[in-house]
C-alpha cells in the first residue's frame, strides 16, 4: 500500500488503514459489498464462522465515564459482571458516546485507531481461531488478523469476559 489508495476510503477506514500501516500490520482494510454492521452480517459476507468475527463492544465506566472496549468473538456475549470485576462498574454506552469516544459509529467500531484512549480487554475465546476479522471503522469495512496481532496492536490484556456457554465442535480450529 503506497498511501494513495487511502483517499478513496471513508474517513474512519482511512484512520484504521493508516494505523495498521504504521504498525506494519500485514492486512489492509477490505470494503465489503454488503453491510457488516453485525457479526452475523460480517461472517456471512466473508464466508467465515461467526466466532471469527472480533466484535468491538463499548461500555462506559460508571465511576469516571471512561470508555471500556471489549473485543470478543461474534458468537459470544460479553458478561458485564466479569468486565466490571476487572475494570470497575460498567454500563451500556449509547451511540453518541461510542461515536464521541472512538470516532466510529456503532456497527463499524474498530478495535484500533480510536479518537480517545479506552480501557481495553480481549476475550480469551478469540484464541479458538487462527484468523479473525475485525471492523475497520465503517459498517462495510473489515480487516484480517490473528488474535496475537490483536494483542500486539491494542496492548490489551486477554481475559475471560464472555458469558459461559457450550462450545460448538464446528467452531474448534
Short mmCIF file of C-alpha atoms in Angstrom, two decimals:
data_model
loop_
_atom_site.label_atom_id
_atom_site.label_comp_id
_atom_site.label_asym_id
_atom_site.label_seq_id
_atom_site.Cartn_x
_atom_site.Cartn_y
_atom_site.Cartn_z
CA UNK A 1 0.00 0.00 0.00
CA UNK A 2 1.53 3.30 -1.04
CA UNK A 3 -0.98 5.60 0.63
CA UNK A 4 -2.82 6.86 -2.47
CA UNK A 5 -5.47 4.16 -2.06
CA UNK A 6 -6.45 5.55 1.33
CA UNK A 7 -8.11 8.64 -0.13
CA UNK A 8 -10.97 6.67 -1.72
CA UNK A 9 -11.90 5.14 1.63
CA UNK A 10 -14.28 6.65 4.21
CA UNK A 11 -12.54 8.72 6.91
CA UNK A 12 -12.80 6.08 9.65
CA UNK A 13 -11.37 3.40 7.35
CA UNK A 14 -8.53 5.74 6.37
CA UNK A 15 -7.70 6.20 10.05
CA UNK A 16 -7.67 2.43 10.65
CA UNK A 17 -5.64 1.80 7.46
CA UNK A 18 -3.06 4.39 8.50
CA UNK A 19 -2.84 2.87 11.99
CA UNK A 20 -2.37 -0.65 10.58
CA UNK A 21 0.21 0.56 8.07
CA UNK A 22 2.19 2.38 10.80
CA UNK A 23 2.08 -0.79 12.93
CA UNK A 24 3.39 -2.87 9.99
CA UNK A 25 0.25 -5.00 10.01
CA UNK A 26 0.12 -7.33 7.01
CA UNK A 27 -3.55 -6.87 6.09
CA UNK A 28 -5.24 -3.65 4.96
CA UNK A 29 -8.94 -2.93 5.44
CA UNK A 30 -11.29 -4.58 2.98
CA UNK A 31 -14.54 -2.95 1.87
CA UNK A 32 -17.37 -5.48 1.66
CA UNK A 33 -20.18 -5.19 -0.87
CA UNK A 34 -22.79 -5.69 1.84
CA UNK A 35 -23.03 -4.20 5.30
CA UNK A 36 -21.20 -5.81 8.21
CA UNK A 37 -22.97 -3.91 11.00
CA UNK A 38 -23.49 -7.13 12.92
CA UNK A 39 -21.13 -10.03 13.49
CA UNK A 40 -23.51 -12.29 11.54
CA UNK A 41 -23.54 -9.94 8.52
CA UNK A 42 -19.75 -9.78 8.58
CA UNK A 43 -19.39 -13.58 8.86
CA UNK A 44 -21.86 -14.11 6.02
CA UNK A 45 -20.11 -11.53 3.82
CA UNK A 46 -16.70 -13.09 4.44
CA UNK A 47 -17.80 -16.73 4.39
CA UNK A 48 -16.30 -17.42 7.82
CA UNK A 49 -17.61 -18.74 11.15
CA UNK A 50 -19.50 -16.28 13.34
CA UNK A 51 -16.90 -16.77 16.09
CA UNK A 52 -14.16 -15.50 13.77
CA UNK A 53 -15.63 -12.01 13.87
CA UNK A 54 -13.82 -9.97 16.53
CA UNK A 55 -16.62 -7.65 17.58
CA UNK A 56 -15.90 -4.47 19.50
CA UNK A 57 -18.33 -3.65 22.29
CA UNK A 58 -18.05 -0.29 24.07
CA UNK A 59 -19.15 0.22 27.67
CA UNK A 60 -19.00 3.32 29.84
CA UNK A 61 -17.24 3.00 33.20
CA UNK A 62 -19.62 4.46 35.78
CA UNK A 63 -17.07 5.97 38.17
CA UNK A 64 -15.33 8.22 35.65
CA UNK A 65 -17.08 7.96 32.27
CA UNK A 66 -14.10 6.30 30.57
CA UNK A 67 -14.82 4.13 27.54
CA UNK A 68 -14.19 0.43 28.03
CA UNK A 69 -13.66 -1.59 24.86
CA UNK A 70 -14.24 -5.33 25.00
CA UNK A 71 -13.28 -7.33 21.91
CA UNK A 72 -14.94 -10.73 21.81
CA UNK A 73 -15.91 -13.44 19.34
CA UNK A 74 -19.02 -12.80 17.30
CA UNK A 75 -20.69 -15.89 18.73
CA UNK A 76 -20.23 -14.75 22.34
CA UNK A 77 -21.99 -12.23 24.56
CA UNK A 78 -19.99 -10.04 26.92
CA UNK A 79 -20.60 -10.67 30.61
CA UNK A 80 -20.84 -7.18 32.14
CA UNK A 81 -20.23 -8.59 35.65
CA UNK A 82 -16.92 -10.13 34.55
CA UNK A 83 -15.88 -6.86 32.87
CA UNK A 84 -16.90 -4.83 35.95
CA UNK A 85 -14.86 -7.13 38.19
CA UNK A 86 -11.77 -6.33 36.09
CA UNK A 87 -12.13 -2.59 35.38
CA UNK A 88 -14.80 -1.20 37.72
CA UNK A 89 -18.57 -1.00 37.32
CA UNK A 90 -19.62 -0.51 33.69
CA UNK A 91 -22.87 0.21 31.92
CA UNK A 92 -24.03 0.27 28.34
CA UNK A 93 -22.84 3.13 26.16
CA UNK A 94 -25.19 4.93 23.80
CA UNK A 95 -24.44 5.66 20.14
CA UNK A 96 -23.40 9.28 20.81
CA UNK A 97 -20.90 8.21 23.49
CA UNK A 98 -19.45 5.50 21.22
CA UNK A 99 -19.02 7.94 18.31
CA UNK A 100 -17.52 10.67 20.53
CA UNK A 101 -15.04 8.33 22.21
CA UNK A 102 -13.98 6.15 19.28
CA UNK A 103 -14.74 8.24 16.21
CA UNK A 104 -16.67 5.29 14.80
CA UNK A 105 -20.39 4.63 14.53
CA UNK A 106 -21.85 1.50 16.12
CA UNK A 107 -21.57 -1.28 13.55
CA UNK A 108 -18.13 -0.13 12.41
CA UNK A 109 -16.17 0.23 15.66
CA UNK A 110 -12.62 -0.92 15.09
CA UNK A 111 -10.53 -2.30 17.95
CA UNK A 112 -7.78 0.16 16.96
CA UNK A 113 -7.34 3.83 15.96
CA UNK A 114 -9.86 5.31 18.41
CA UNK A 115 -10.01 9.09 18.81
CA UNK A 116 -9.64 8.76 22.59
CA UNK A 117 -7.86 6.08 24.60
CA UNK A 118 -10.07 3.46 26.21
CA UNK A 119 -9.59 0.67 28.70
CA UNK A 120 -9.43 -2.44 26.51
CA UNK A 121 -9.95 -6.14 27.22
CA UNK A 122 -9.60 -9.02 24.75
CA UNK A 123 -11.76 -12.06 25.31
CA UNK A 124 -9.82 -15.32 25.54
CA UNK A 125 -12.38 -17.05 23.28
CA UNK A 126 -10.86 -15.28 20.25
CA UNK A 127 -7.87 -17.63 20.59
CA UNK A 128 -10.05 -20.53 19.40
CA UNK A 129 -9.27 -19.33 15.87
CA UNK A 130 -6.11 -18.85 13.85
CA UNK A 131 -7.64 -15.95 11.89
CA UNK A 132 -10.25 -13.42 12.98
CA UNK A 133 -11.80 -10.37 11.30
CA UNK A 134 -12.46 -7.00 12.95
CA UNK A 135 -14.39 -3.91 11.90
CA UNK A 136 -12.25 -1.29 10.22
CA UNK A 137 -14.04 1.96 11.03
CA UNK A 138 -17.12 1.65 8.80
CA UNK A 139 -20.10 -0.74 8.58
CA UNK A 140 -18.77 -2.13 5.28
CA UNK A 141 -15.09 -2.39 6.26
CA UNK A 142 -13.15 -5.19 7.96
CA UNK A 143 -9.56 -6.31 8.34
CA UNK A 144 -7.96 -9.68 8.90
CA UNK A 145 -5.66 -10.54 11.78
CA UNK A 146 -4.59 -13.26 14.16
CA UNK A 147 -5.57 -13.00 17.83
CA UNK A 148 -1.92 -12.36 18.72
CA UNK A 149 -1.92 -9.44 16.26
CA UNK A 150 -4.91 -8.02 18.11
CA UNK A 151 -3.00 -8.28 21.38
CA UNK A 152 0.04 -6.57 19.84
CA UNK A 153 -1.97 -3.81 18.16
CA UNK A 154 -4.05 -2.95 21.25
CA UNK A 155 -1.56 -3.76 24.04
CA UNK A 156 -4.60 -5.10 25.89
CA UNK A 157 -4.78 -7.99 28.34
CA UNK A 158 -6.54 -11.23 27.48
CA UNK A 159 -9.30 -12.13 29.93
CA UNK A 160 -12.38 -14.26 30.44
CA UNK A 161 -15.13 -11.72 29.74
CA UNK A 162 -17.73 -13.76 27.82
CA UNK A 163 -20.85 -15.34 29.21
CA UNK A 164 -20.47 -19.03 29.86
CA UNK A 165 -21.95 -21.16 27.09
CA UNK A 166 -21.29 -24.52 25.48
CA UNK A 167 -18.58 -24.84 22.85
CA UNK A 168 -19.68 -25.95 19.42
CA UNK A 169 -17.47 -28.62 17.76
CA UNK A 170 -17.72 -26.92 14.34
CA UNK A 171 -16.00 -23.83 15.75
CA UNK A 172 -12.93 -25.55 17.08
CA UNK A 173 -9.91 -24.60 14.96
#
